[in-house]
Coordinates of C-alpha atoms and ligand atoms in Angstrom, one line a residue:
M1 CA -30.7 -74.5 -109.1
C2 CA -28.0 -77.9 -109.3
G3 CA -27.5 -80.1 -111.9
I4 CA -26.5 -83.4 -112.8
V5 CA -25.4 -85.4 -116.1
A6 CA -23.6 -88.9 -115.8
Y7 CA -22.5 -91.4 -118.8
N8 CA -21.4 -94.7 -119.2
G9 CA -20.6 -95.8 -122.9
I10 CA -18.2 -96.2 -125.6
R11 CA -17.5 -93.1 -126.3
Q12 CA -14.9 -90.3 -124.4
T13 CA -17.0 -89.1 -121.1
V14 CA -15.1 -85.9 -120.7
P15 CA -16.2 -83.8 -123.6
I16 CA -20.3 -85.4 -123.4
L17 CA -19.9 -84.3 -119.9
I18 CA -18.9 -80.6 -120.4
D19 CA -21.4 -80.7 -123.3
S20 CA -24.4 -81.9 -121.0
L21 CA -23.4 -79.6 -118.1
K22 CA -23.3 -76.5 -120.2
R23 CA -27.0 -77.4 -121.6
L24 CA -27.3 -77.2 -117.9
E25 CA -26.4 -73.9 -117.0
Y26 CA -29.5 -72.3 -117.1
R27 CA -30.5 -73.5 -114.0
G28 CA -28.3 -71.2 -112.1
Y29 CA -25.1 -72.5 -110.4
D30 CA -21.8 -71.0 -108.5
S31 CA -19.5 -74.2 -109.2
A32 CA -18.7 -77.4 -111.6
G33 CA -17.2 -80.5 -111.3
I34 CA -16.9 -83.8 -113.2
A35 CA -15.6 -87.3 -111.9
V36 CA -14.2 -89.8 -114.2
F37 CA -13.0 -93.1 -114.1
N38 CA -9.6 -93.6 -116.1
G39 CA -9.3 -97.3 -115.7
N40 CA -7.3 -97.2 -112.6
A41 CA -8.9 -94.6 -110.5
V42 CA -11.5 -91.6 -110.2
E43 CA -10.4 -88.2 -111.4
V44 CA -12.1 -85.8 -109.3
H45 CA -11.6 -81.9 -111.4
K46 CA -13.8 -79.2 -109.7
D47 CA -13.8 -75.4 -108.8
K48 CA -16.4 -72.1 -107.9
G49 CA -17.3 -70.7 -111.1
R50 CA -18.0 -71.4 -115.0
I51 CA -18.0 -74.7 -116.9
V52 CA -15.5 -72.7 -119.2
D53 CA -13.5 -72.3 -116.1
L54 CA -13.7 -76.0 -115.2
E55 CA -12.6 -76.5 -118.8
K56 CA -9.3 -74.6 -118.4
I57 CA -8.2 -77.0 -115.8
L58 CA -9.4 -80.0 -116.7
P59 CA -5.9 -82.1 -117.5
A60 CA -6.5 -84.8 -120.3
I61 CA -8.7 -87.7 -118.8
S62 CA -9.4 -91.2 -120.6
G63 CA -12.4 -92.5 -119.3
T64 CA -16.0 -93.9 -120.8
I65 CA -17.6 -93.9 -117.1
G66 CA -18.0 -90.0 -115.3
I67 CA -20.7 -87.6 -113.6
G68 CA -20.8 -84.2 -113.4
H69 CA -22.8 -81.4 -111.7
T70 CA -23.3 -78.0 -111.3
R71 CA -23.7 -76.7 -108.0
W72 CA -26.1 -74.0 -106.7
A73 CA -25.1 -73.4 -103.2
T74 CA -27.5 -74.8 -100.3
Q75 CA -25.7 -76.2 -97.4
G76 CA -22.0 -74.7 -97.6
R77 CA -20.4 -72.0 -99.6
P78 CA -19.7 -71.8 -102.7
N79 CA -16.5 -73.0 -103.2
K80 CA -14.4 -75.5 -104.5
V81 CA -14.1 -77.8 -101.5
N82 CA -17.5 -77.8 -101.4
A83 CA -18.4 -78.2 -105.3
H84 CA -19.7 -81.8 -106.3
P85 CA -18.1 -84.6 -106.8
H86 CA -17.6 -86.0 -103.5
T87 CA -15.6 -88.4 -102.6
S88 CA -14.8 -91.7 -100.5
G89 CA -12.5 -94.3 -101.1
R90 CA -13.0 -95.3 -104.7
I91 CA -16.8 -94.1 -104.6
A92 CA -17.9 -90.4 -106.3
V93 CA -20.9 -89.0 -105.9
V94 CA -22.9 -86.2 -107.3
H95 CA -26.4 -84.9 -105.4
N96 CA -29.3 -82.5 -105.9
G97 CA -31.6 -82.0 -102.9
I98 CA -31.4 -82.0 -99.3
I99 CA -30.4 -84.0 -96.9
E100 CA -32.0 -83.3 -93.7
N101 CA -30.6 -85.5 -91.1
Y102 CA -27.1 -84.7 -92.2
Q103 CA -25.8 -83.6 -89.2
Q104 CA -26.6 -87.0 -87.2
L105 CA -25.1 -89.2 -90.1
R106 CA -21.6 -86.9 -90.2
D107 CA -21.6 -86.9 -86.3
W108 CA -22.1 -91.0 -86.8
L109 CA -19.5 -91.4 -89.7
T110 CA -16.8 -89.1 -87.5
K111 CA -17.1 -91.8 -84.7
S112 CA -16.5 -94.6 -87.5
G113 CA -13.5 -93.1 -88.3
Y114 CA -14.4 -91.1 -91.7
V115 CA -12.8 -87.7 -92.1
F116 CA -15.1 -84.4 -93.7
I117 CA -13.3 -82.2 -95.9
S118 CA -16.5 -80.3 -97.1
E119 CA -19.3 -78.2 -95.5
T120 CA -22.0 -80.1 -97.7
D121 CA -24.4 -82.3 -96.8
T122 CA -23.5 -84.4 -99.9
E123 CA -20.0 -85.8 -97.9
V124 CA -22.0 -87.0 -95.9
L125 CA -23.8 -89.4 -98.9
A126 CA -20.4 -90.4 -100.4
H127 CA -19.2 -91.9 -97.0
L128 CA -22.2 -93.6 -96.1
I129 CA -22.0 -95.4 -99.6
N130 CA -18.5 -96.4 -98.7
H131 CA -19.4 -97.8 -95.2
Y132 CA -22.1 -100.1 -96.9
Y133 CA -19.9 -101.2 -100.0
D134 CA -18.9 -104.8 -100.4
N135 CA -18.1 -105.0 -104.3
N136 CA -21.9 -104.2 -104.9
L137 CA -22.3 -100.2 -105.8
T138 CA -26.0 -100.8 -106.4
D139 CA -26.4 -102.7 -103.0
A140 CA -24.1 -100.2 -101.3
V141 CA -26.2 -96.8 -102.7
M142 CA -29.7 -98.8 -101.8
T143 CA -28.7 -99.2 -98.0
A144 CA -26.9 -95.6 -97.8
L145 CA -30.1 -94.1 -98.7
K146 CA -32.2 -96.0 -96.6
D147 CA -30.4 -93.8 -93.8
I148 CA -31.2 -90.4 -95.7
K149 CA -34.1 -88.1 -94.8
G150 CA -34.8 -85.6 -97.0
S151 CA -34.5 -85.1 -101.1
Y152 CA -32.1 -86.7 -103.5
A153 CA -31.3 -87.1 -107.2
V154 CA -28.0 -88.6 -107.2
A155 CA -25.5 -90.4 -109.5
V156 CA -22.3 -92.5 -108.2
I157 CA -19.5 -93.8 -109.8
C158 CA -17.2 -96.6 -108.4
G159 CA -14.8 -97.7 -110.9
S160 CA -16.7 -98.7 -113.8
E161 CA -20.2 -99.1 -112.3
L162 CA -22.8 -96.2 -112.5
V163 CA -25.7 -96.2 -110.5
A164 CA -28.2 -93.7 -110.1
A165 CA -31.7 -92.7 -107.7
R166 CA -33.8 -90.1 -107.2
K167 CA -36.3 -88.9 -104.5
D168 CA -38.1 -85.4 -104.9
S169 CA -36.1 -84.4 -107.0
P170 CA -35.9 -84.9 -111.0
L171 CA -33.8 -87.6 -112.8
V172 CA -34.4 -89.0 -116.1
I173 CA -32.1 -91.9 -117.5
G174 CA -31.3 -91.5 -121.6
I175 CA -31.2 -94.7 -123.5
G176 CA -28.7 -94.6 -126.4
E177 CA -26.7 -97.1 -128.4
G178 CA -23.7 -99.0 -126.5
E179 CA -24.1 -95.6 -123.7
N180 CA -26.4 -94.6 -121.8
F181 CA -27.0 -91.4 -119.6
V182 CA -28.4 -89.6 -116.6
A183 CA -29.2 -86.1 -116.2
S184 CA -31.5 -83.9 -113.9
D185 CA -33.2 -82.2 -117.1
I186 CA -34.3 -83.8 -120.5
P187 CA -32.2 -80.5 -122.5
A188 CA -28.7 -82.0 -120.9
I189 CA -28.7 -84.6 -123.0
L190 CA -31.0 -83.7 -125.9
N191 CA -28.0 -84.1 -128.6
Y192 CA -27.3 -87.5 -128.0
T193 CA -31.0 -89.4 -127.3
R194 CA -34.3 -88.8 -127.1
K195 CA -35.1 -92.1 -125.4
V196 CA -35.8 -91.5 -121.5
I197 CA -36.9 -93.5 -118.8
F198 CA -38.3 -91.1 -116.2
L199 CA -37.1 -92.8 -112.8
D200 CA -39.6 -92.4 -109.9
D201 CA -39.4 -91.9 -106.4
L202 CA -37.3 -94.2 -104.2
E203 CA -36.4 -96.3 -107.3
V204 CA -32.2 -97.0 -108.4
A205 CA -31.0 -97.6 -111.6
S206 CA -27.8 -99.5 -112.7
I207 CA -26.7 -98.0 -115.9
A208 CA -24.3 -100.0 -117.5
Q209 CA -23.4 -99.5 -121.4
D210 CA -25.4 -101.7 -123.2
H211 CA -28.4 -101.8 -120.7
V212 CA -30.2 -100.3 -117.7
S213 CA -31.8 -102.3 -114.7
I214 CA -34.4 -100.2 -112.5
F215 CA -35.1 -101.6 -108.7
D216 CA -37.3 -100.6 -106.0
T217 CA -36.8 -100.6 -102.0
H218 CA -37.3 -104.4 -102.1
K219 CA -34.5 -104.9 -104.8
N220 CA -37.5 -106.3 -107.3
A221 CA -36.7 -105.0 -111.1
V222 CA -39.2 -102.5 -112.3
Q223 CA -40.3 -102.5 -116.1
K224 CA -40.6 -98.7 -117.3
T225 CA -41.4 -97.0 -119.9
I226 CA -39.2 -95.8 -122.6
H227 CA -40.7 -92.1 -123.7
L228 CA -40.0 -90.8 -127.1
I229 CA -39.0 -86.8 -126.5
D230 CA -40.3 -85.0 -128.9
L231 CA -38.4 -81.7 -128.6
D232 CA -36.6 -79.2 -131.1
I233 CA -33.1 -79.6 -129.8
R234 CA -32.7 -75.7 -131.1
D235 CA -35.5 -75.1 -128.2
A236 CA -32.5 -75.5 -125.7
E237 CA -30.0 -72.7 -128.0
K238 CA -30.1 -69.1 -128.5
S239 CA -31.2 -69.4 -132.5
G240 CA -29.3 -65.8 -133.3
Y241 CA -30.9 -64.0 -130.2
E242 CA -28.6 -62.5 -127.4
H243 CA -30.1 -64.2 -125.2
F244 CA -32.2 -67.1 -124.4
M245 CA -35.1 -64.7 -122.4
L246 CA -35.5 -62.5 -125.7
K247 CA -35.7 -65.2 -128.1
E248 CA -38.2 -67.1 -125.8
I249 CA -40.2 -63.4 -125.4
H250 CA -40.4 -63.3 -129.3
E251 CA -41.7 -67.8 -129.5
Q252 CA -44.8 -66.2 -127.7
P253 CA -47.5 -66.2 -130.3
R254 CA -46.1 -69.7 -131.1
A255 CA -46.1 -71.0 -127.7
F256 CA -49.8 -69.1 -127.2
H257 CA -50.6 -70.5 -130.3
E258 CA -49.6 -74.5 -129.8
T259 CA -51.2 -74.3 -126.4
L260 CA -54.8 -73.4 -128.1
A261 CA -54.5 -76.5 -131.0
G262 CA -57.1 -78.3 -131.2
R263 CA -58.3 -77.5 -127.9
I264 CA -61.1 -74.9 -129.3
S265 CA -63.4 -74.4 -132.0
E266 CA -64.3 -70.9 -132.1
L267 CA -67.1 -71.8 -134.7
E268 CA -69.1 -74.4 -132.3
G269 CA -68.1 -72.0 -129.2
I270 CA -66.5 -75.7 -127.8
I271 CA -63.3 -76.4 -125.7
K272 CA -61.9 -79.7 -125.5
L273 CA -59.0 -80.1 -122.8
D274 CA -57.1 -83.3 -122.9
G275 CA -56.0 -84.0 -119.6
L276 CA -59.0 -82.7 -118.0
N277 CA -60.4 -85.6 -115.4
L278 CA -63.0 -83.7 -114.3
T279 CA -66.9 -84.7 -114.6
E280 CA -69.5 -82.0 -115.8
D281 CA -71.1 -82.7 -112.6
E282 CA -68.0 -82.6 -110.3
I283 CA -67.6 -78.8 -112.1
K284 CA -71.0 -77.9 -111.4
N285 CA -71.0 -78.6 -107.9
M286 CA -67.6 -77.4 -107.3
S287 CA -67.8 -75.3 -104.6
R288 CA -64.3 -73.9 -103.6
I289 CA -61.2 -73.6 -105.9
N290 CA -58.0 -72.9 -104.6
M291 CA -55.1 -71.8 -107.1
I292 CA -51.3 -72.2 -106.0
A293 CA -48.1 -71.8 -106.9
C294 CA -44.7 -69.5 -107.0
G295 CA -43.5 -66.3 -108.6
T296 CA -44.4 -66.1 -112.3
S297 CA -46.7 -69.1 -111.6
F298 CA -48.7 -67.5 -108.8
N299 CA -49.0 -63.9 -110.8
A300 CA -50.7 -66.0 -113.5
G301 CA -52.8 -67.8 -110.8
L302 CA -53.9 -64.4 -109.7
L303 CA -54.9 -63.8 -113.0
G304 CA -56.7 -66.7 -112.8
K305 CA -58.8 -65.9 -110.2
Y306 CA -60.1 -62.9 -111.8
L307 CA -61.2 -65.0 -114.9
F308 CA -62.6 -67.8 -113.1
E309 CA -64.5 -64.9 -111.0
Q310 CA -65.7 -63.5 -114.4
S311 CA -66.6 -66.6 -115.7
T312 CA -68.2 -68.6 -113.1
Y313 CA -69.5 -66.3 -110.6
T314 CA -67.5 -68.1 -107.6
H315 CA -64.8 -67.0 -105.4
I316 CA -61.7 -68.3 -106.0
D317 CA -58.2 -68.1 -103.6
V318 CA -55.2 -67.7 -105.0
E319 CA -52.2 -68.9 -102.7
I320 CA -48.4 -68.9 -102.5
A321 CA -47.9 -72.4 -102.4
S322 CA -44.9 -71.9 -99.3
E323 CA -47.7 -70.3 -97.1
F324 CA -50.6 -72.9 -98.5
R325 CA -49.4 -75.9 -97.5
Y326 CA -49.5 -74.2 -93.6
A327 CA -53.4 -73.6 -94.5
H328 CA -56.5 -75.4 -93.9
S329 CA -58.1 -76.9 -97.2
S330 CA -61.3 -78.2 -97.2
P331 CA -62.1 -82.0 -98.7
G332 CA -63.9 -81.6 -102.0
S333 CA -62.4 -78.4 -103.3
L334 CA -60.2 -78.2 -106.5
V335 CA -56.7 -77.6 -105.8
I336 CA -54.9 -76.1 -109.5
V337 CA -51.3 -76.2 -108.8
I338 CA -49.6 -73.7 -111.1
S339 CA -45.7 -74.9 -111.6
Q340 CA -44.1 -74.6 -115.3
S341 CA -41.4 -76.9 -114.2
G342 CA -43.6 -79.2 -112.5
E343 CA -40.6 -79.7 -110.2
T344 CA -40.8 -76.5 -107.4
A345 CA -40.8 -78.1 -104.1
D346 CA -42.9 -75.5 -102.0
T347 CA -45.7 -76.4 -105.0
L348 CA -45.3 -79.7 -104.3
A349 CA -45.4 -79.9 -101.1
A350 CA -48.4 -77.7 -100.9
L351 CA -50.2 -80.1 -103.6
R352 CA -48.9 -83.3 -101.3
E353 CA -51.2 -81.1 -98.4
A354 CA -54.2 -80.4 -100.6
K355 CA -54.0 -84.5 -101.4
S356 CA -53.9 -85.8 -98.1
S357 CA -57.1 -83.2 -97.1
G358 CA -59.0 -84.9 -99.7
C359 CA -58.8 -82.0 -102.2
M360 CA -59.5 -83.0 -106.2
T361 CA -56.2 -81.9 -107.6
L362 CA -55.3 -80.2 -111.4
A363 CA -52.0 -79.3 -112.2
I364 CA -50.9 -76.8 -115.0
T365 CA -47.4 -77.7 -116.3
N366 CA -44.9 -77.0 -119.2
V367 CA -42.8 -80.9 -118.4
M368 CA -44.0 -83.5 -119.5
G369 CA -43.2 -86.5 -117.1
S370 CA -42.3 -83.9 -114.1
T371 CA -43.1 -85.2 -110.2
I372 CA -46.2 -82.5 -110.1
T373 CA -47.8 -84.1 -113.0
R374 CA -47.2 -87.6 -111.6
E375 CA -48.9 -86.9 -108.2
V376 CA -52.2 -84.9 -109.4
D377 CA -55.7 -86.2 -110.8
S378 CA -55.6 -84.1 -114.4
V379 CA -52.8 -82.4 -115.7
V380 CA -53.3 -79.4 -118.6
Y381 CA -50.4 -79.1 -120.0
T382 CA -49.0 -75.6 -121.6
R383 CA -47.2 -76.3 -125.0
S384 CA -44.2 -73.8 -124.8
G385 CA -41.0 -76.0 -125.4
P386 CA -38.6 -76.1 -122.9
E387 CA -37.5 -72.3 -121.3
I388 CA -34.4 -72.1 -120.8
G389 CA -33.9 -68.2 -119.8
V390 CA -34.1 -68.1 -115.5
A391 CA -36.9 -65.5 -116.5
A392 CA -40.2 -67.2 -117.3
T393 CA -41.8 -65.8 -120.3
K394 CA -43.4 -68.0 -122.7
T395 CA -44.4 -70.1 -120.0
F396 CA -46.4 -67.3 -118.3
I397 CA -48.2 -66.4 -121.7
S398 CA -49.3 -70.2 -121.9
Q399 CA -50.2 -70.4 -118.6
L400 CA -52.5 -67.7 -118.7
C401 CA -53.6 -69.5 -122.3
V402 CA -54.5 -72.6 -120.2
L403 CA -56.2 -70.5 -117.2
Y404 CA -58.7 -68.9 -120.3
L405 CA -59.6 -72.1 -121.5
L406 CA -60.6 -73.2 -118.3
S407 CA -62.2 -70.7 -117.0
L408 CA -64.3 -70.2 -119.9
Y409 CA -64.9 -74.0 -120.4
F410 CA -66.1 -74.4 -116.5
G411 CA -68.2 -71.1 -117.2
K412 CA -69.8 -72.9 -119.8
V413 CA -70.4 -76.1 -118.1
Q414 CA -71.5 -74.4 -115.0
G415 CA -74.2 -72.3 -117.7
K416 CA -72.6 -69.2 -116.4
I417 CA -71.7 -68.7 -120.5
N418 CA -73.7 -68.7 -123.3
S419 CA -72.8 -70.3 -126.3
D420 CA -72.5 -66.9 -128.8
R421 CA -70.3 -65.2 -125.9
M422 CA -68.5 -68.6 -125.6
K423 CA -68.1 -68.3 -129.9
R424 CA -67.4 -64.1 -129.0
M425 CA -64.6 -65.4 -126.7
L426 CA -62.6 -67.7 -128.5
A427 CA -62.3 -66.1 -131.7
S428 CA -61.1 -62.9 -129.7
L429 CA -58.7 -65.8 -128.1
K430 CA -57.4 -66.9 -131.8
Q431 CA -56.7 -63.4 -132.4
I432 CA -53.7 -63.2 -129.8
P433 CA -50.8 -64.5 -131.2
A434 CA -51.2 -62.1 -134.4
Q435 CA -51.6 -59.1 -131.9
M436 CA -48.1 -60.0 -129.6
T437 CA -46.5 -60.3 -133.2
R438 CA -47.8 -56.6 -133.7
I439 CA -45.9 -55.3 -130.3
L440 CA -43.3 -57.4 -130.9
N441 CA -42.7 -55.6 -134.3
N442 CA -42.9 -52.5 -132.4
K443 CA -39.9 -53.6 -129.8
E444 CA -37.2 -50.7 -131.0
L445 CA -39.9 -48.3 -129.5
I446 CA -39.8 -49.9 -126.5
K447 CA -36.1 -50.1 -126.3
N448 CA -36.0 -46.3 -126.5
Y449 CA -38.0 -46.1 -123.8
A450 CA -36.1 -48.6 -121.5
Q451 CA -33.2 -47.2 -122.0
K452 CA -34.2 -43.9 -120.9
F453 CA -34.9 -45.6 -117.2
A454 CA -31.7 -47.9 -117.1
S455 CA -30.1 -45.6 -114.3
S456 CA -33.2 -45.6 -112.3
N457 CA -33.0 -47.2 -108.6
D458 CA -36.8 -47.6 -108.5
F459 CA -39.6 -48.7 -110.2
F460 CA -43.8 -48.9 -109.5
F461 CA -45.8 -51.1 -112.1
I462 CA -49.6 -50.4 -111.5
G463 CA -52.6 -51.7 -112.7
R464 CA -56.1 -53.0 -111.6
T465 CA -58.4 -55.5 -112.1
F466 CA -57.0 -57.9 -114.7
N467 CA -54.2 -55.6 -115.2
Y468 CA -52.9 -55.4 -111.5
P469 CA -51.5 -59.2 -112.2
I470 CA -49.0 -58.2 -114.9
A471 CA -48.0 -55.0 -112.6
L472 CA -46.6 -57.7 -110.4
E473 CA -45.4 -59.6 -113.3
G474 CA -43.4 -56.6 -114.5
A475 CA -42.1 -56.0 -111.2
L476 CA -40.9 -59.3 -110.7
K477 CA -39.3 -60.0 -114.4
L478 CA -37.5 -56.1 -113.7
K479 CA -35.9 -57.0 -110.2
E480 CA -34.7 -60.4 -111.0
I481 CA -33.1 -59.6 -114.4
S482 CA -31.7 -56.3 -114.0
Y483 CA -31.9 -55.9 -109.7
I484 CA -33.7 -53.0 -110.1
H485 CA -36.0 -52.4 -106.7
A486 CA -39.7 -52.6 -108.5
E487 CA -43.2 -52.5 -106.9
G488 CA -46.3 -54.3 -108.4
Y489 CA -49.5 -52.3 -107.0
P490 CA -53.0 -52.7 -107.7
A491 CA -53.2 -49.0 -108.5
G492 CA -56.2 -47.9 -106.4
E493 CA -53.8 -49.0 -103.3
L494 CA -51.0 -46.6 -103.9
K495 CA -53.0 -44.2 -101.8
H496 CA -52.7 -46.2 -98.9
G497 CA -48.9 -46.0 -98.4
P498 CA -47.0 -46.6 -101.2
L499 CA -47.5 -42.9 -102.7
A500 CA -45.2 -41.5 -100.1
L501 CA -42.5 -43.2 -102.4
I502 CA -43.4 -41.7 -105.5
T503 CA -41.5 -38.6 -106.6
K504 CA -39.9 -37.3 -110.1
D505 CA -37.1 -40.3 -109.6
V506 CA -39.3 -43.0 -109.7
P507 CA -41.1 -44.3 -113.0
V508 CA -44.6 -45.3 -112.9
I509 CA -45.6 -48.0 -115.3
A510 CA -49.5 -47.7 -115.7
I511 CA -51.3 -50.5 -117.3
A512 CA -54.3 -48.4 -118.9
T513 CA -55.8 -50.4 -121.2
K514 CA -59.6 -50.1 -121.8
G515 CA -61.7 -51.7 -119.2
A516 CA -64.4 -51.4 -116.8
T517 CA -61.7 -49.4 -114.1
Y518 CA -60.3 -46.9 -117.0
D519 CA -61.6 -44.0 -115.3
K520 CA -60.2 -44.9 -112.2
M521 CA -57.0 -46.2 -113.6
V522 CA -56.9 -42.5 -115.0
N523 CA -57.3 -41.1 -111.9
N524 CA -54.5 -42.9 -110.4
V525 CA -52.7 -42.0 -112.8
K526 CA -52.9 -38.3 -112.0
E527 CA -52.0 -39.2 -108.5
V528 CA -48.6 -39.8 -109.4
K529 CA -48.5 -37.4 -112.4
A530 CA -49.3 -34.9 -109.2
R531 CA -46.2 -36.2 -107.3
D532 CA -44.2 -35.4 -110.5
A533 CA -43.5 -39.4 -111.3
Y534 CA -42.1 -40.1 -114.9
V535 CA -45.6 -42.2 -116.1
L536 CA -45.4 -44.6 -119.1
A537 CA -48.8 -45.8 -120.1
I538 CA -49.3 -48.9 -121.9
A539 CA -52.5 -48.2 -123.4
D540 CA -54.9 -49.4 -126.3
E541 CA -54.0 -48.2 -129.9
K542 CA -57.5 -46.6 -130.1
D543 CA -57.3 -44.2 -126.9
N544 CA -56.9 -41.2 -127.4
E545 CA -57.5 -39.7 -124.2
I546 CA -54.7 -41.3 -122.1
E547 CA -51.8 -38.8 -123.7
K548 CA -53.1 -36.2 -121.8
Y549 CA -52.0 -37.5 -118.6
V550 CA -48.9 -39.3 -119.3
D551 CA -45.3 -38.6 -120.4
A552 CA -45.2 -41.6 -122.7
V553 CA -47.4 -44.3 -123.9
I554 CA -46.7 -47.6 -125.7
R555 CA -49.8 -49.2 -127.2
V556 CA -51.3 -52.5 -127.7
P557 CA -54.3 -54.0 -129.8
A558 CA -57.2 -53.6 -128.8
T559 CA -59.0 -57.0 -127.7
E560 CA -61.7 -58.0 -125.3
E561 CA -60.7 -56.6 -121.5
M562 CA -59.8 -59.7 -120.1
F563 CA -57.6 -60.6 -122.9
S564 CA -55.5 -57.8 -122.9
P565 CA -52.9 -58.6 -120.0
M566 CA -51.3 -60.8 -122.5
L567 CA -50.6 -57.9 -124.2
S568 CA -49.4 -55.6 -121.7
T569 CA -47.5 -58.7 -120.5
V570 CA -44.9 -58.6 -123.8
V571 CA -44.7 -55.0 -123.2
V572 CA -43.2 -55.5 -119.5
Q573 CA -41.4 -58.0 -120.9
L574 CA -39.6 -56.1 -123.0
I575 CA -39.4 -53.3 -121.0
S576 CA -37.6 -55.3 -117.9
Y577 CA -35.2 -57.2 -121.0
Y578 CA -34.1 -53.5 -122.2
I579 CA -33.0 -51.9 -119.0
A580 CA -31.3 -55.1 -118.1
K581 CA -29.9 -54.8 -121.1
A582 CA -28.7 -51.4 -120.5
R583 CA -27.5 -52.4 -117.5
N584 CA -25.7 -55.2 -119.0
C585 CA -26.6 -57.9 -116.6
P586 CA -26.2 -61.6 -117.0
I587 CA -30.1 -61.7 -118.3
D588 CA -30.2 -65.6 -118.7
Q589 CA -28.6 -66.3 -115.1
P590 CA -29.6 -63.6 -112.8
R591 CA -27.8 -64.0 -109.7
N592 CA -29.0 -66.0 -106.5
L593 CA -31.8 -67.4 -108.7
A594 CA -32.2 -70.6 -110.2
K595 CA -34.7 -72.4 -113.0
S596 CA -36.3 -75.0 -111.0
V597 CA -36.4 -74.4 -107.4
T598 CA -36.5 -77.9 -105.6
V599 CA -35.3 -77.1 -102.1
E600 CA -38.0 -75.2 -99.6
Ligands
LIG1 O1 -41.4 -74.0 -112.3 P1 -42.5 -73.0 -111.5 O2 -43.4 -72.6 -112.2 O3 -42.9 -73.9 -110.2 O4 -41.8 -72.0 -110.7 C1 -41.7 -70.8 -110.0 C2 -41.0 -69.9 -109.6 O5 -39.7 -70.2 -108.9 C3 -40.9 -69.3 -111.2 O6 -41.7 -68.5 -111.8 C4 -40.0 -68.0 -110.8 O7 -40.1 -67.0 -109.9 C5 -38.9 -67.3 -111.9 N1 -37.7 -67.0 -111.9 C6 -39.7 -66.0 -112.7 O8 -39.4 -65.3 -113.6

């Protein structure tokens, strides 16, 4: 989605804005622009297309204060006029979010004599700030924002003043020496500073070269904590890999290991989850649990349902966030929201709905300080490091890791998992990173199979129980990055309709690791083989039976049935990656998609 950067300091701003914008490219965008105060006036340069294209049209500009933006079109087409920054008089604005009452404001401002040139809602904000401007930019921004309904993260310049504000859209302020920064995403400014202030909703910041003042809606000064960000800049670089996605797939053993680290003792059979603010009594008496998420995080939640049901014998509901917010949630139940970014608008809206119904709330997320983490009762962090590729990979694995830990912990507290079983499960869980590495070492084989499928138009991924969410995830990955139509199905459901689509031209990936449903899975494989489909099975190393029924097999190390999804995940990710690569697709920035979806 859209990205914001801003700078006020002692250095030339253009190279800093461009470098920071490039670090936001992964979020997905269709146009980009900057505005710089050159000592006399604000110069704006923007265009449709990529940042490298913008760089080509930039004249030499001298100035030490500026704002920049990457736009992902929501209101108005992706073109030069609609690209940000938008201006009104001496004011220039970049904005993420949606102004819901923009039409009323536009009508009113038009009657007051302002002329609109774009189709965007953001231009309303530029004119509104100009309208209220009386030699104090902070006051003008504060007054203008009171008229706005909707969500925003904004950075505004007027002469040598820089002001930023947020509501329901992320924004951080980076603190430097004689220079300060604004960004919608920490990786944008990691090259310059690790000290950040997380702006809260409805706060407005006035950012000078040597100090930052933050105000609440009544213009009272707010004291904020400066956080030291412990991220490695290399996490936001490709480090020799052709794509971030491939790098992040390879980082999964480490991400999984980090997410486990310090949280388990397999010798004692103990799990300790920092950030989980639920008493043992609350866990024992828990009558209902809902998992809520979108996209890949939803697929993690669906696996979470199977895991919790297996460990606690309690029924769990899992729901798509954009639908849950219209559903009934019962007070006293636990709502677990899963979100890599912690900023997904649909998930945030569902969380707020759950809170207002009196539910207890717990987040599983990867981003410290994100909006969701600040609104829930408990947070258990995944520790994947920043994920840049639009397609979620390592964060999915870390989400699964947390769900395994949570479900086992709940089962133990509820007395449904004994100490011996717990020790055995934890010992197996610790083997997972090494087992993933074995699969990664075998990637050439997976690549060879994937290349066979590069010209297919349709695909099926099938699995049962624990493997069904991985079938969904495989199909989602393939759709996102290769643009091939793919379906993820519970294998037993094929005969109720989708089997009509199976022909020799439709490859089927059958996730057929050993477990309680293995025999039924083999029957489902036979059903698709009988319709001439090419079947590639993902199966255990020790399974000597499966090759009789399928065209090809990719082996994964044997583990506990409930842990095998993590290993199959690596395979379906690599299949999708290599198919997309063979089709020459822009893997890290697929069309129409954004890394963090901050609109509903
Ligand atoms: O940040 P979140 O986990 O809340 O994001 C949810 C989805 O937007 C996300 O998983 C999306 O489906 C990914 N592009 C999947 O690869």
